[in-house]
Amino acid sequence: MKELKTQKNGSFDELNYFNAIACLLVILIHVLSLGITRLDPKSVELAAVYFPWKLAAYVVPGFLFTGAVKMALGFRSDKKVSYFRYMLRRITKIFVPYLVYVLLFYAYYIHIGWMKLDIGELFDYVIHGNIASPFYYIITVMQFYLLMPLWKLMVKHVPALVAIPSSALLTFVAFRLTPLLGVFGITYRYSDRVFPAYLFFWVVGLYAGKYYEKLTETLLKYKKSVLFCIVPAAMFSLLNLWQYRSGHFVYGTDANCMKMISDLLSIIFFLGVCLYIKESKLGTVKKVLSWIFASSFTVYLCHCLFLVISEQWVSRRSITDIGVLLVIRFAVCYTLPFLWYFVLNSAGKLIGKLKTK
């Protein structure tokens, strides 16, 4: 089997490129969301906003997929890491920064009068990840990290032929978890952020990591077929656009299952693209994507805060034109969060140098 540079040097840059692109698309989703709620559903402008907004919606499953791939690749290492040390690193690198930004959001909301200090309410925001729209991902992925020993046993002892269909079935059940619990008198509003709702993507990612050499070889060998994956994903977005514009929701609960397949096709497409970038001579593109990846977690956590601040700024100036508002949102979210990361990173490096002296 052809050895890839990816495996030769022990680096998996294509996964980093994948997450960098997904980070940019997360921002796109939140920037364009204003157009979804404000524009006339039957307008051309709405169609121009809705299509890329829906097509980009694979990003959270994509983040979970690559996280699982990296976990499974780690399982192949001879170096043993204790579960305690593993979780401590995830808590310090992921959950603690998340807590910091929850507090920043909460402080700003108190400052502008949207909220009043309430420790119980703050605790609820922390455990449910609902103070900002992208934060539910942190709550979801931490559940998968907590179950790391289970995933290790599964990958070692359960064949993919059994694990993947089983995870798909459990994910289908989780789609309707809230009404299912309601039958038994249990009220739970956050079924979209418990791990079974994304189990399929995690399990697929685990087995993709287990057989990563075969997967990457296939993606590189059948480039045209891999690139074609975006076509049915785009058609699904067009279907959703038609339903939204016409009001004929022919595919209701069925759309969840269809979305899962569409998301998987998008993941395959973008992983293939990132592998092609990895194997190409596009040095500048690689450097840019690597820098975006380095900044991606900070940008993921803070970009909605900059968005809220910009909304307050335009509100005070009575700017209401949707086109102008979207331009402002683009300008803010694709610059200030990255600048914020640059400042924090530079300050960290400076402090590190001062400590060594």
PDB file of N, CA and C in Angstrom, residues 269-314:
ATOM      1  N   PHE A 269     -16.014  14.867   1.638  1.00  0.00           N
ATOM      2  CA  PHE A 269     -15.558  15.831   0.631  1.00  0.00           C
ATOM      3  C   PHE A 269     -14.437  16.710   1.177  1.00  0.00           C
ATOM      4  N   PHE A 270     -14.655  17.327   2.332  1.00  0.00           N
ATOM      5  CA  PHE A 270     -13.666  18.266   2.856  1.00  0.00           C
ATOM      6  C   PHE A 270     -12.401  17.569   3.337  1.00  0.00           C
ATOM      7  N   LEU A 271     -12.525  16.341   3.857  1.00  0.00           N
ATOM      8  CA  LEU A 271     -11.321  15.598   4.226  1.00  0.00           C
ATOM      9  C   LEU A 271     -10.509  15.280   2.973  1.00  0.00           C
ATOM     10  N   GLY A 272     -11.201  14.909   1.887  1.00  0.00           N
ATOM     11  CA  GLY A 272     -10.507  14.670   0.633  1.00  0.00           C
ATOM     12  C   GLY A 272      -9.800  15.917   0.125  1.00  0.00           C
ATOM     13  N   VAL A 273     -10.484  17.054   0.167  1.00  0.00           N
ATOM     14  CA  VAL A 273      -9.886  18.323  -0.262  1.00  0.00           C
ATOM     15  C   VAL A 273      -8.645  18.637   0.566  1.00  0.00           C
ATOM     16  N   CYS A 274      -8.738  18.423   1.874  1.00  0.00           N
ATOM     17  CA  CYS A 274      -7.608  18.736   2.759  1.00  0.00           C
ATOM     18  C   CYS A 274      -6.438  17.789   2.525  1.00  0.00           C
ATOM     19  N   LEU A 275      -6.725  16.547   2.173  1.00  0.00           N
ATOM     20  CA  LEU A 275      -5.654  15.614   1.800  1.00  0.00           C
ATOM     21  C   LEU A 275      -4.967  16.064   0.514  1.00  0.00           C
ATOM     22  N   TYR A 276      -5.755  16.554  -0.431  1.00  0.00           N
ATOM     23  CA  TYR A 276      -5.175  17.033  -1.687  1.00  0.00           C
ATOM     24  C   TYR A 276      -4.293  18.261  -1.435  1.00  0.00           C
ATOM     25  N   ILE A 277      -4.745  19.124  -0.538  1.00  0.00           N
ATOM     26  CA  ILE A 277      -3.932  20.287  -0.163  1.00  0.00           C
ATOM     27  C   ILE A 277      -2.627  19.825   0.483  1.00  0.00           C
ATOM     28  N   LYS A 278      -2.739  18.834   1.367  1.00  0.00           N
ATOM     29  CA  LYS A 278      -1.568  18.279   2.053  1.00  0.00           C
ATOM     30  C   LYS A 278      -0.540  17.770   1.052  1.00  0.00           C
ATOM     31  N   GLU A 279      -1.021  17.088   0.009  1.00  0.00           N
ATOM     32  CA  GLU A 279      -0.121  16.483  -0.968  1.00  0.00           C
ATOM     33  C   GLU A 279       0.315  17.459  -2.068  1.00  0.00           C
ATOM     34  N   SER A 280      -0.233  18.674  -2.044  1.00  0.00           N
ATOM     35  CA  SER A 280       0.054  19.650  -3.097  1.00  0.00           C
ATOM     36  C   SER A 280       1.272  20.504  -2.739  1.00  0.00           C
ATOM     37  N   LYS A 281       1.583  21.433  -3.641  1.00  0.00           N
ATOM     38  CA  LYS A 281       2.676  22.383  -3.408  1.00  0.00           C
ATOM     39  C   LYS A 281       2.136  23.764  -3.055  1.00  0.00           C
ATOM     40  N   LEU A 282       0.902  23.813  -2.533  1.00  0.00           N
ATOM     41  CA  LEU A 282       0.274  25.089  -2.176  1.00  0.00           C
ATOM     42  C   LEU A 282       0.766  25.541  -0.806  1.00  0.00           C
ATOM     43  N   GLY A 283       2.019  25.974  -0.768  1.00  0.00           N
ATOM     44  CA  GLY A 283       2.655  26.326   0.493  1.00  0.00           C
ATOM     45  C   GLY A 283       1.957  27.442   1.245  1.00  0.00           C
ATOM     46  N   THR A 284       1.537  28.479   0.529  1.00  0.00           N
ATOM     47  CA  THR A 284       0.871  29.614   1.174  1.00  0.00           C
ATOM     48  C   THR A 284      -0.459  29.190   1.784  1.00  0.00           C
ATOM     49  N   VAL A 285      -1.209  28.383   1.033  1.00  0.00           N
ATOM     50  CA  VAL A 285      -2.496  27.896   1.539  1.00  0.00           C
ATOM     51  C   VAL A 285      -2.291  27.077   2.802  1.00  0.00           C
ATOM     52  N   LYS A 286      -1.274  26.232   2.807  1.00  0.00           N
ATOM     53  CA  LYS A 286      -0.977  25.406   3.970  1.00  0.00           C
ATOM     54  C   LYS A 286      -0.632  26.269   5.190  1.00  0.00           C
ATOM     55  N   LYS A 287       0.174  27.295   4.974  1.00  0.00           N
ATOM     56  CA  LYS A 287       0.570  28.180   6.089  1.00  0.00           C
ATOM     57  C   LYS A 287      -0.640  28.917   6.656  1.00  0.00           C
ATOM     58  N   VAL A 288      -1.492  29.415   5.769  1.00  0.00           N
ATOM     59  CA  VAL A 288      -2.677  30.150   6.215  1.00  0.00           C
ATOM     60  C   VAL A 288      -3.609  29.229   7.001  1.00  0.00           C
ATOM     61  N   LEU A 289      -3.862  28.035   6.464  1.00  0.00           N
ATOM     62  CA  LEU A 289      -4.745  27.089   7.143  1.00  0.00           C
ATOM     63  C   LEU A 289      -4.158  26.632   8.478  1.00  0.00           C
ATOM     64  N   SER A 290      -2.833  26.480   8.528  1.00  0.00           N
ATOM     65  CA  SER A 290      -2.180  26.088   9.785  1.00  0.00           C
ATOM     66  C   SER A 290      -2.344  27.173  10.836  1.00  0.00           C
ATOM     67  N   TRP A 291      -2.223  28.435  10.410  1.00  0.00           N
ATOM     68  CA  TRP A 291      -2.395  29.534  11.371  1.00  0.00           C
ATOM     69  C   TRP A 291      -3.846  29.643  11.827  1.00  0.00           C
ATOM     70  N   ILE A 292      -4.766  29.466  10.904  1.00  0.00           N
ATOM     71  CA  ILE A 292      -6.187  29.489  11.281  1.00  0.00           C
ATOM     72  C   ILE A 292      -6.492  28.358  12.254  1.00  0.00           C
ATOM     73  N   PHE A 293      -5.902  27.176  12.001  1.00  0.00           N
ATOM     74  CA  PHE A 293      -6.116  26.059  12.923  1.00  0.00           C
ATOM     75  C   PHE A 293      -5.594  26.391  14.316  1.00  0.00           C
ATOM     76  N   ALA A 294      -4.412  26.987  14.389  1.00  0.00           N
ATOM     77  CA  ALA A 294      -3.837  27.343  15.688  1.00  0.00           C
ATOM     78  C   ALA A 294      -4.748  28.300  16.451  1.00  0.00           C
ATOM     79  N   SER A 295      -5.424  29.173  15.727  1.00  0.00           N
ATOM     80  CA  SER A 295      -6.288  30.176  16.363  1.00  0.00           C
ATOM     81  C   SER A 295      -7.729  29.692  16.528  1.00  0.00           C
ATOM     82  N   SER A 296      -8.054  28.533  15.950  1.00  0.00           N
ATOM     83  CA  SER A 296      -9.458  28.146  15.767  1.00  0.00           C
ATOM     84  C   SER A 296     -10.236  28.006  17.077  1.00  0.00           C
ATOM     85  N   PHE A 297      -9.634  27.443  18.120  1.00  0.00           N
ATOM     86  CA  PHE A 297     -10.401  27.237  19.345  1.00  0.00           C
ATOM     87  C   PHE A 297     -10.738  28.567  20.014  1.00  0.00           C
ATOM     88  N   THR A 298      -9.758  29.455  20.067  1.00  0.00           N
ATOM     89  CA  THR A 298     -10.012  30.789  20.625  1.00  0.00           C
ATOM     90  C   THR A 298     -11.066  31.519  19.798  1.00  0.00           C
ATOM     91  N   VAL A 299     -10.939  31.450  18.475  1.00  0.00           N
ATOM     92  CA  VAL A 299     -11.894  32.116  17.588  1.00  0.00           C
ATOM     93  C   VAL A 299     -13.282  31.511  17.760  1.00  0.00           C
ATOM     94  N   TYR A 300     -13.349  30.194  17.892  1.00  0.00           N
ATOM     95  CA  TYR A 300     -14.635  29.512  18.088  1.00  0.00           C
ATOM     96  C   TYR A 300     -15.326  30.031  19.347  1.00  0.00           C
ATOM     97  N   LEU A 301     -14.554  30.217  20.408  1.00  0.00           N
ATOM     98  CA  LEU A 301     -15.130  30.632  21.682  1.00  0.00           C
ATOM     99  C   LEU A 301     -15.532  32.110  21.710  1.00  0.00           C
ATOM    100  N   CYS A 302     -14.800  32.953  20.988  1.00  0.00           N
ATOM    101  CA  CYS A 302     -15.005  34.400  21.166  1.00  0.00           C
ATOM    102  C   CYS A 302     -15.761  35.090  20.044  1.00  0.00           C
ATOM    103  N   HIS A 303     -15.916  34.464  18.872  1.00  0.00           N
ATOM    104  CA  HIS A 303     -16.442  35.227  17.739  1.00  0.00           C
ATOM    105  C   HIS A 303     -17.880  35.706  17.961  1.00  0.00           C
ATOM    106  N   CYS A 304     -18.689  34.924  18.680  1.00  0.00           N
ATOM    107  CA  CYS A 304     -20.068  35.360  18.931  1.00  0.00           C
ATOM    108  C   CYS A 304     -20.120  36.530  19.910  1.00  0.00           C
ATOM    109  N   LEU A 305     -19.132  36.643  20.784  1.00  0.00           N
ATOM    110  CA  LEU A 305     -19.074  37.799  21.683  1.00  0.00           C
ATOM    111  C   LEU A 305     -18.815  39.071  20.884  1.00  0.00           C
ATOM    112  N   PHE A 306     -17.883  38.997  19.945  1.00  0.00           N
ATOM    113  CA  PHE A 306     -17.640  40.146  19.066  1.00  0.00           C
ATOM    114  C   PHE A 306     -18.878  40.443  18.222  1.00  0.00           C
ATOM    115  N   LEU A 307     -19.607  39.405  17.860  1.00  0.00           N
ATOM    116  CA  LEU A 307     -20.832  39.593  17.084  1.00  0.00           C
ATOM    117  C   LEU A 307     -21.880  40.349  17.898  1.00  0.00           C
ATOM    118  N   VAL A 308     -22.050  39.969  19.157  1.00  0.00           N
ATOM    119  CA  VAL A 308     -23.011  40.654  20.028  1.00  0.00           C
ATOM    120  C   VAL A 308     -22.603  42.114  20.246  1.00  0.00           C
ATOM    121  N   ILE A 309     -21.307  42.329  20.466  1.00  0.00           N
ATOM    122  CA  ILE A 309     -20.818  43.701  20.661  1.00  0.00           C
ATOM    123  C   ILE A 309     -21.085  44.540  19.414  1.00  0.00           C
ATOM    124  N   SER A 310     -20.863  43.943  18.231  1.00  0.00           N
ATOM    125  CA  SER A 310     -21.116  44.696  16.992  1.00  0.00           C
ATOM    126  C   SER A 310     -22.606  44.974  16.819  1.00  0.00           C
ATOM    127  N   GLU A 311     -23.457  44.035  17.261  1.00  0.00           N
ATOM    128  CA  GLU A 311     -24.906  44.254  17.185  1.00  0.00           C
ATOM    129  C   GLU A 311     -25.332  45.425  18.055  1.00  0.00           C
ATOM    130  N   GLN A 312     -24.738  45.543  19.220  1.00  0.00           N
ATOM    131  CA  GLN A 312     -25.031  46.673  20.097  1.00  0.00           C
ATOM    132  C   GLN A 312     -24.565  47.980  19.463  1.00  0.00           C
ATOM    133  N   TRP A 313     -23.426  47.924  18.799  1.00  0.00           N
ATOM    134  CA  TRP A 313     -22.862  49.124  18.164  1.00  0.00           C
ATOM    135  C   TRP A 313     -23.771  49.617  17.040  1.00  0.00           C
ATOM    136  N   VAL A 314     -24.239  48.706  16.171  1.00  0.00           N
ATOM    137  CA  VAL A 314     -25.090  49.120  15.048  1.00  0.00           C
ATOM    138  C   VAL A 314     -26.473  49.530  15.548  1.00  0.00           C
TER     139      VAL A 314
END
